[in-house]
Amino acid sequence: MTATPAHGDTSILEQERERRSAQAVEAQQELLRGDRAYEAGNYEEAVTAYAAARGLLGPAAPTNALWKASAERYAQASVEQARHLAKTGSQEEAHALLDTVLSADLAPGHSGATQLKAQIDDPLRYNPALTPEHVGEVDKVRRLLYEAEGFASLGRYGQSLAFYEEVLRQDPTNTAARRGMEAVHQQVALYSDAASDETRGAMLAAVDEAWEIKVNPIDFEANLNPDIEGGMGPGGRSAEEKLRSIVVPQVDLEGVNLSEAIEYLRQVSASLDLLTLDPEQRGVSFVVDLGTGESDVAKRISTTRFDLKLRNVPIGKILKYINEATGTATRVDEYAVTVRAVGVTDTDVVTRSFRVPPDFLSRESIGEQGGDDDPFGGDKEGSGGLLPQRLSPLDFLKSKGVSFPEGASASLNARTSILQVTNTRVNLDYVEQIVAAITEKEPVVVVIETRIINTSQDILEELGYDWITNGGHLSGGLYVGGGTTGNGSAIGDFASPGFDSITSGLRSGDGTHSDDAIDTLIRNGFANSDQEGARGPGIITLAAVSNSGTIAAMMRGLDQHKGIDQMYKKSVVTRSGQKAVIESVIEMIIPTEYEPPQIPNTVGGSAIVDLVTGEVAAASVSFATPATPTAFEMRKLGCMLEVEPLVGPDRQYVELSIQPTVRRFDGFIDYGTPINGGSSGFDINFEGVGVAGIPSFNRSSNFGQVTANSILMPVFSVIRSNANLTIADGETVVMGGLLEDHHFKYEDKVPILGDLPLVGRFFRSESESSNRNALVIMVTVRLVDPSGHPYRGR
């Protein structure tokens, strides 16, 4: 017999069944979520989803299969998550997760969890020193490397280097960062090479441009209209300049008051301001400020009428006459003119910022010490202890005599050293004087950078032909042969005996150019005489051979291009009014004085011996002492820089006395003269010794030159400049320059043959050489305070 549940029990069972059914549906959703996370490689989320599904189910019969599936999936996902944790240095968390999987109520015999647990403890598989923090730093370094490489690919090398440096701060031994920096520097070097070529080309172009005869830079319009002064600028000029430059041809005012007269000046200034192109900026802006119209002074000025008749007077003078007639005064600002009553105080407050030294407030205090002089006395009101009490910006300016009416204030930004003051214009002018006086006491450091760029280019282009022949018989008994060397140079590098030259007079090789006097003296005695007058190198030889004779031709030519770029970059740090010297030199010892040579002296002798008779005849030998150096001097070769700056009171300009010098060694000149002496020798006569048929043998030796007596003195090339400049802080000026261009051109030809059409070029020799030099000296001046911050912009 089956028991029938009561009505209340039935409802409870239905509710429980619905609850379990809903949990099963929710568990299935969690399993699906875990499957998606597992497939995506997000094992942590998969473990969380499978654990949630397992918690919603139970081993009951309806959900037993689903419960076992969730347990298996949880175990598998946990093993993968534990492997990920072990790789990222979280070995303890991995062990805890695997222990959960191997628990008795889940999967105590899970092979994957058991195997991984043993592998985690193996130091060969997993680094025991690995930590999650290190893994995070590795990821950060990897991202920084990607960003640095990205900036480098965009050509933003500065940002790329900054990221690589950040990588090295995180990982000091990172090889990828160093390789990346090397690649960036190589790209920058390629750009620098291109910039160097462009600069060199521009400097050499300046040498060529120097040949141009410049047109006199005269303003054509100003020449046609001499009444116009100055040029026409693109924008408006200052009010002060307009008051001075705008001239009114005729002023005829009768019975006008101040407002009418100012309106007249406003209109006439706009019509006569021809130098301002913008119509909206023409003329002078006038402002009449008499205060409240109810005051007696304002009423008197407004009602005063006067007459004014003038001819060819600037507007500034007209305004002065108006002030005298109405009892007013004028204040000229940059772009406006304000007319006020005489004696009226300007009570309007404005705000102005001042750049001050970092120790602006700490230079002075209420007292040298905060406490009382009596160490046993009690504390007095206002005492600040042993440390000096620092004033606020407001108190500091008040202590200097600056008044602060209602609405005025003062504040100081210590980080930027900016003093912001809100006060009347008169008080602001006083504050400006105080700041200028304190700033003038602040020490200043002058950094001077000098760049000396020397660029030269040598070009040689030569092409010519040499002809030789050994002569030949023509028909009719006519014989044709070559010529002679004459005043030309012998052609012997491809001629054979019996050949005569046709073109020996055509200059070639060393004969196409000659050294100047100094170079000739330097080369004298040191050049190889065998090479002097050598002809140009041959390119190809052609010969025509016949029974009557042979004629041959050789093409000679040479193209040479040589460029030398030198840059000296020197910087020096000094103080105002103090001279500084910086040198990058090689010290060379040179002789300055020589002991005179001694005249030849006859010492010893030689003999003439006759072996038959035994007679001996003596001969003399001469000796001399050459000139000997007795005094020496140290000469510096290289770049030398001597500067003496003088900083202006406004700390914006620097009076600079600068002398850069570049000295190079060119060679020696021999000022000595060879010393000649007598001869020595001997004769040996074998005749009559019993050796029949042997003639007498004579041998002698001659020493005509006793000593070369060389007196070598060096020759130097010096580039020197001495200038006094006025340079703004942070600016670069070209202090001096030298442009040289030497151009040599030679054209030689054989008469008659060289004038023939077409074939005449084969009987001509042409050579063209040029030497161009450009020297630029650039000077940069920077002012910095003792903390290293620039003064520029203050």
Short mmCIF file of N, CA and C in Angstrom, two decimals, residues 250-364:
data_model
loop_
_atom_site.label_atom_id
_atom_site.label_comp_id
_atom_site.label_asym_id
_atom_site.label_seq_id
_atom_site.Cartn_x
_atom_site.Cartn_y
_atom_site.Cartn_z
N GLN A 250 49.55 120.08 -41.58
CA GLN A 250 48.93 121.33 -41.12
C GLN A 250 47.89 121.02 -40.05
N VAL A 251 47.94 121.75 -38.95
CA VAL A 251 46.97 121.63 -37.87
C VAL A 251 46.30 122.98 -37.71
N ASP A 252 44.98 123.01 -37.83
CA ASP A 252 44.21 124.26 -37.72
C ASP A 252 42.97 123.99 -36.89
N LEU A 253 43.13 124.09 -35.56
CA LEU A 253 42.03 123.83 -34.63
C LEU A 253 41.66 125.13 -33.92
N GLU A 254 40.35 125.40 -33.88
CA GLU A 254 39.85 126.62 -33.22
C GLU A 254 38.71 126.26 -32.29
N GLY A 255 38.85 126.67 -31.03
CA GLY A 255 37.78 126.48 -30.05
C GLY A 255 37.42 125.03 -29.81
N VAL A 256 38.40 124.13 -29.75
CA VAL A 256 38.10 122.71 -29.54
C VAL A 256 38.41 122.35 -28.10
N ASN A 257 37.74 121.31 -27.61
CA ASN A 257 38.05 120.80 -26.28
C ASN A 257 38.92 119.55 -26.41
N LEU A 258 39.19 118.90 -25.28
CA LEU A 258 40.11 117.76 -25.29
C LEU A 258 39.58 116.61 -26.12
N SER A 259 38.30 116.28 -25.97
CA SER A 259 37.74 115.15 -26.71
C SER A 259 37.79 115.40 -28.21
N GLU A 260 37.46 116.61 -28.64
CA GLU A 260 37.48 116.93 -30.07
C GLU A 260 38.92 116.88 -30.62
N ALA A 261 39.87 117.39 -29.84
CA ALA A 261 41.25 117.38 -30.31
C ALA A 261 41.80 115.95 -30.41
N ILE A 262 41.48 115.09 -29.43
CA ILE A 262 41.94 113.70 -29.47
C ILE A 262 41.29 112.97 -30.63
N GLU A 263 40.03 113.24 -30.91
CA GLU A 263 39.36 112.60 -32.05
C GLU A 263 39.99 113.04 -33.37
N TYR A 264 40.39 114.29 -33.43
CA TYR A 264 41.08 114.77 -34.63
C TYR A 264 42.41 114.03 -34.81
N LEU A 265 43.18 113.87 -33.72
CA LEU A 265 44.45 113.15 -33.83
C LEU A 265 44.23 111.68 -34.21
N ARG A 266 43.16 111.09 -33.70
CA ARG A 266 42.87 109.69 -34.04
C ARG A 266 42.61 109.54 -35.54
N GLN A 267 41.86 110.47 -36.12
CA GLN A 267 41.53 110.38 -37.55
C GLN A 267 42.73 110.72 -38.44
N VAL A 268 43.46 111.77 -38.08
CA VAL A 268 44.58 112.17 -38.93
C VAL A 268 45.72 111.15 -38.85
N SER A 269 45.91 110.50 -37.70
CA SER A 269 46.95 109.47 -37.62
C SER A 269 46.61 108.26 -38.48
N ALA A 270 45.34 107.91 -38.56
CA ALA A 270 44.94 106.77 -39.40
C ALA A 270 45.11 107.09 -40.88
N SER A 271 44.86 108.34 -41.27
CA SER A 271 44.98 108.69 -42.69
C SER A 271 46.43 108.86 -43.13
N LEU A 272 47.33 109.20 -42.21
CA LEU A 272 48.73 109.43 -42.56
C LEU A 272 49.64 108.25 -42.24
N ASP A 273 49.12 107.18 -41.66
CA ASP A 273 49.94 106.01 -41.32
C ASP A 273 50.08 105.14 -42.57
N LEU A 274 50.99 105.52 -43.45
CA LEU A 274 51.17 104.81 -44.73
C LEU A 274 52.07 103.59 -44.61
N LEU A 275 52.82 103.47 -43.53
CA LEU A 275 53.76 102.36 -43.41
C LEU A 275 53.13 101.11 -42.82
N THR A 276 51.90 101.17 -42.40
CA THR A 276 51.20 100.00 -41.88
C THR A 276 50.27 99.48 -42.96
N LEU A 277 50.51 98.21 -43.35
CA LEU A 277 49.73 97.64 -44.45
C LEU A 277 48.31 97.28 -44.03
N ASP A 278 48.15 96.79 -42.81
CA ASP A 278 46.82 96.38 -42.35
C ASP A 278 45.98 97.61 -42.04
N PRO A 279 44.85 97.83 -42.72
CA PRO A 279 44.04 99.03 -42.45
C PRO A 279 43.53 99.09 -41.02
N GLU A 280 43.29 97.91 -40.40
CA GLU A 280 42.76 97.92 -39.05
C GLU A 280 43.80 98.35 -38.02
N GLN A 281 45.08 98.29 -38.37
CA GLN A 281 46.14 98.66 -37.43
C GLN A 281 46.70 100.04 -37.69
N ARG A 282 46.15 100.75 -38.64
CA ARG A 282 46.64 102.10 -38.92
C ARG A 282 46.20 103.09 -37.86
N GLY A 283 47.03 104.09 -37.67
CA GLY A 283 46.70 105.14 -36.72
C GLY A 283 47.13 104.80 -35.31
N VAL A 284 46.81 105.74 -34.38
CA VAL A 284 47.17 105.61 -32.97
C VAL A 284 45.89 105.51 -32.17
N SER A 285 45.90 104.58 -31.22
CA SER A 285 44.74 104.41 -30.33
C SER A 285 44.89 105.34 -29.14
N PHE A 286 43.93 106.24 -28.97
CA PHE A 286 43.95 107.21 -27.87
C PHE A 286 42.86 106.85 -26.87
N VAL A 287 43.19 106.96 -25.59
CA VAL A 287 42.24 106.70 -24.51
C VAL A 287 42.26 107.91 -23.58
N VAL A 288 41.10 108.50 -23.34
CA VAL A 288 40.97 109.64 -22.43
C VAL A 288 40.41 109.13 -21.12
N ASP A 289 41.16 109.23 -20.04
CA ASP A 289 40.76 108.74 -18.73
C ASP A 289 40.88 109.88 -17.73
N LEU A 290 39.74 110.53 -17.48
CA LEU A 290 39.71 111.65 -16.53
C LEU A 290 39.05 111.27 -15.23
N GLY A 291 38.83 109.97 -15.01
CA GLY A 291 38.16 109.54 -13.79
C GLY A 291 36.66 109.76 -13.91
N THR A 292 36.03 109.95 -12.78
CA THR A 292 34.58 110.20 -12.78
C THR A 292 34.29 111.59 -13.32
N GLY A 293 33.26 111.69 -14.12
CA GLY A 293 32.93 112.99 -14.72
C GLY A 293 32.40 114.01 -13.74
N GLU A 294 32.10 113.62 -12.51
CA GLU A 294 31.55 114.55 -11.52
C GLU A 294 32.64 115.34 -10.79
N SER A 295 33.90 114.94 -10.94
CA SER A 295 34.96 115.63 -10.22
C SER A 295 35.20 117.00 -10.86
N ASP A 296 35.68 117.94 -10.03
CA ASP A 296 35.95 119.29 -10.52
C ASP A 296 37.06 119.29 -11.56
N VAL A 297 38.08 118.44 -11.38
CA VAL A 297 39.19 118.39 -12.33
C VAL A 297 38.71 117.90 -13.69
N ALA A 298 37.87 116.85 -13.68
CA ALA A 298 37.38 116.32 -14.95
C ALA A 298 36.50 117.34 -15.66
N LYS A 299 35.67 118.04 -14.90
CA LYS A 299 34.81 119.06 -15.52
C LYS A 299 35.64 120.19 -16.11
N ARG A 300 36.65 120.62 -15.37
CA ARG A 300 37.47 121.71 -15.87
C ARG A 300 38.20 121.34 -17.15
N ILE A 301 38.75 120.12 -17.17
CA ILE A 301 39.49 119.70 -18.37
C ILE A 301 38.54 119.53 -19.55
N SER A 302 37.37 118.99 -19.29
CA SER A 302 36.43 118.73 -20.39
C SER A 302 35.88 120.01 -21.00
N THR A 303 35.74 121.04 -20.19
CA THR A 303 35.15 122.28 -20.69
C THR A 303 36.17 123.28 -21.21
N THR A 304 37.45 122.97 -21.02
CA THR A 304 38.48 123.90 -21.50
C THR A 304 38.57 123.83 -23.01
N ARG A 305 38.52 125.02 -23.65
CA ARG A 305 38.64 125.10 -25.10
C ARG A 305 39.88 125.91 -25.46
N PHE A 306 40.48 125.55 -26.61
CA PHE A 306 41.74 126.18 -26.98
C PHE A 306 41.87 126.16 -28.49
N ASP A 307 42.83 126.96 -28.99
CA ASP A 307 43.15 127.01 -30.42
C ASP A 307 44.55 126.42 -30.62
N LEU A 308 44.73 125.79 -31.78
CA LEU A 308 46.01 125.16 -32.09
C LEU A 308 46.26 125.24 -33.58
N LYS A 309 47.33 125.95 -33.98
CA LYS A 309 47.71 126.10 -35.38
C LYS A 309 49.19 125.76 -35.52
N LEU A 310 49.47 124.66 -36.26
CA LEU A 310 50.84 124.18 -36.41
C LEU A 310 51.08 123.74 -37.85
N ARG A 311 52.37 123.63 -38.23
CA ARG A 311 52.75 123.20 -39.58
C ARG A 311 53.87 122.15 -39.46
N ASN A 312 53.67 121.00 -40.17
CA ASN A 312 54.69 119.94 -40.26
C ASN A 312 55.23 119.54 -38.89
N VAL A 313 54.35 119.07 -38.05
CA VAL A 313 54.69 118.71 -36.67
C VAL A 313 54.30 117.24 -36.45
N PRO A 314 55.17 116.43 -35.81
CA PRO A 314 54.78 115.06 -35.47
C PRO A 314 53.61 115.03 -34.50
N ILE A 315 52.89 113.93 -34.51
CA ILE A 315 51.72 113.80 -33.64
C ILE A 315 52.12 113.89 -32.18
N GLY A 316 53.32 113.37 -31.84
CA GLY A 316 53.75 113.44 -30.45
C GLY A 316 53.88 114.88 -29.96
N LYS A 317 54.38 115.78 -30.83
CA LYS A 317 54.48 117.20 -30.44
C LYS A 317 53.10 117.83 -30.31
N ILE A 318 52.20 117.48 -31.22
CA ILE A 318 50.83 118.02 -31.14
C ILE A 318 50.18 117.60 -29.83
N LEU A 319 50.38 116.33 -29.45
CA LEU A 319 49.81 115.85 -28.19
C LEU A 319 50.40 116.58 -27.00
N LYS A 320 51.66 116.95 -27.08
CA LYS A 320 52.29 117.68 -25.99
C LYS A 320 51.66 119.07 -25.83
N TYR A 321 51.39 119.73 -26.96
CA TYR A 321 50.73 121.05 -26.89
C TYR A 321 49.32 120.92 -26.33
N ILE A 322 48.62 119.83 -26.68
CA ILE A 322 47.27 119.63 -26.14
C ILE A 322 47.32 119.42 -24.64
N ASN A 323 48.33 118.66 -24.15
CA ASN A 323 48.47 118.46 -22.70
C ASN A 323 48.71 119.78 -21.98
N GLU A 324 49.55 120.64 -22.56
CA GLU A 324 49.83 121.91 -21.91
C GLU A 324 48.59 122.81 -21.89
N ALA A 325 47.76 122.72 -22.94
CA ALA A 325 46.57 123.58 -22.99
C ALA A 325 45.47 123.10 -22.07
N THR A 326 45.40 121.79 -21.78
CA THR A 326 44.29 121.25 -20.99
C THR A 326 44.70 120.82 -19.60
N GLY A 327 45.99 120.87 -19.27
CA GLY A 327 46.43 120.43 -17.95
C GLY A 327 46.36 118.92 -17.79
N THR A 328 46.74 118.21 -18.81
CA THR A 328 46.72 116.74 -18.78
C THR A 328 48.15 116.19 -18.97
N ALA A 329 48.27 114.90 -18.77
CA ALA A 329 49.54 114.19 -18.99
C ALA A 329 49.27 112.95 -19.84
N THR A 330 50.30 112.48 -20.49
CA THR A 330 50.17 111.36 -21.42
C THR A 330 51.05 110.20 -20.96
N ARG A 331 50.48 108.99 -21.02
CA ARG A 331 51.25 107.77 -20.78
C ARG A 331 51.18 106.93 -22.05
N VAL A 332 52.34 106.64 -22.61
CA VAL A 332 52.42 105.90 -23.87
C VAL A 332 52.71 104.44 -23.57
N ASP A 333 51.77 103.58 -23.88
CA ASP A 333 51.96 102.14 -23.80
C ASP A 333 52.41 101.63 -25.17
N GLU A 334 52.46 100.31 -25.32
CA GLU A 334 52.98 99.76 -26.57
C GLU A 334 52.08 100.07 -27.75
N TYR A 335 50.77 99.94 -27.56
CA TYR A 335 49.87 100.13 -28.70
C TYR A 335 48.75 101.13 -28.40
N ALA A 336 48.87 101.88 -27.33
CA ALA A 336 47.82 102.85 -26.99
C ALA A 336 48.44 104.02 -26.24
N VAL A 337 47.74 105.15 -26.31
CA VAL A 337 48.16 106.37 -25.61
C VAL A 337 47.03 106.79 -24.69
N THR A 338 47.34 106.93 -23.40
CA THR A 338 46.33 107.28 -22.41
C THR A 338 46.56 108.72 -21.95
N VAL A 339 45.48 109.51 -21.96
CA VAL A 339 45.53 110.90 -21.52
C VAL A 339 44.84 110.99 -20.17
N ARG A 340 45.56 111.46 -19.14
CA ARG A 340 45.04 111.60 -17.78
C ARG A 340 45.23 113.02 -17.29
N ALA A 341 44.53 113.32 -16.23
CA ALA A 341 44.70 114.63 -15.60
C ALA A 341 46.01 114.66 -14.85
N VAL A 342 46.66 115.81 -14.86
CA VAL A 342 47.93 115.95 -14.15
C VAL A 342 47.69 115.84 -12.66
N GLY A 343 48.51 115.02 -11.98
CA GLY A 343 48.40 114.87 -10.54
C GLY A 343 47.44 113.80 -10.09
N VAL A 344 46.72 113.18 -11.00
CA VAL A 344 45.77 112.14 -10.61
C VAL A 344 46.51 110.82 -10.47
N THR A 345 46.35 110.16 -9.37
CA THR A 345 47.04 108.90 -9.11
C THR A 345 46.30 107.77 -9.81
N ASP A 346 47.10 106.91 -10.44
CA ASP A 346 46.54 105.75 -11.12
C ASP A 346 46.23 104.68 -10.08
N THR A 347 44.94 104.47 -9.80
CA THR A 347 44.54 103.51 -8.77
C THR A 347 44.15 102.16 -9.35
N ASP A 348 44.17 102.03 -10.68
CA ASP A 348 43.82 100.73 -11.27
C ASP A 348 44.94 99.74 -11.00
N VAL A 349 44.55 98.54 -10.61
CA VAL A 349 45.53 97.49 -10.34
C VAL A 349 45.59 96.54 -11.52
N VAL A 350 46.80 96.16 -11.85
CA VAL A 350 47.03 95.18 -12.91
C VAL A 350 47.99 94.12 -12.36
N THR A 351 48.09 93.02 -13.06
CA THR A 351 48.92 91.89 -12.64
C THR A 351 50.10 91.73 -13.59
N ARG A 352 51.27 91.55 -13.02
CA ARG A 352 52.46 91.36 -13.82
C ARG A 352 53.32 90.26 -13.16
N SER A 353 54.00 89.48 -14.00
CA SER A 353 54.85 88.40 -13.51
C SER A 353 56.31 88.76 -13.70
N PHE A 354 57.14 88.36 -12.73
CA PHE A 354 58.57 88.64 -12.76
C PHE A 354 59.33 87.33 -12.54
N ARG A 355 60.38 87.12 -13.30
CA ARG A 355 61.27 85.99 -13.08
C ARG A 355 62.32 86.40 -12.05
N VAL A 356 62.39 85.66 -10.94
CA VAL A 356 63.28 86.01 -9.84
C VAL A 356 64.25 84.87 -9.60
N PRO A 357 65.37 85.12 -8.92
CA PRO A 357 66.30 84.04 -8.57
C PRO A 357 65.67 83.04 -7.62
N PRO A 358 66.16 81.80 -7.59
CA PRO A 358 65.57 80.80 -6.68
C PRO A 358 65.63 81.21 -5.21
N ASP A 359 66.68 81.96 -4.81
CA ASP A 359 66.81 82.37 -3.41
C ASP A 359 66.33 83.80 -3.21
N PHE A 360 65.29 84.19 -3.92
CA PHE A 360 64.80 85.57 -3.88
C PHE A 360 64.38 85.96 -2.46
N LEU A 361 63.66 85.08 -1.77
CA LEU A 361 63.17 85.41 -0.43
C LEU A 361 64.16 85.02 0.66
N SER A 362 65.02 84.06 0.40
CA SER A 362 65.93 83.58 1.45
C SER A 362 67.16 84.45 1.60
N ARG A 363 67.33 85.44 0.71
CA ARG A 363 68.52 86.28 0.84
C ARG A 363 68.44 87.21 2.05
N GLU A 364 67.22 87.60 2.40
CA GLU A 364 67.05 88.51 3.52
C GLU A 364 66.00 87.94 4.46
#
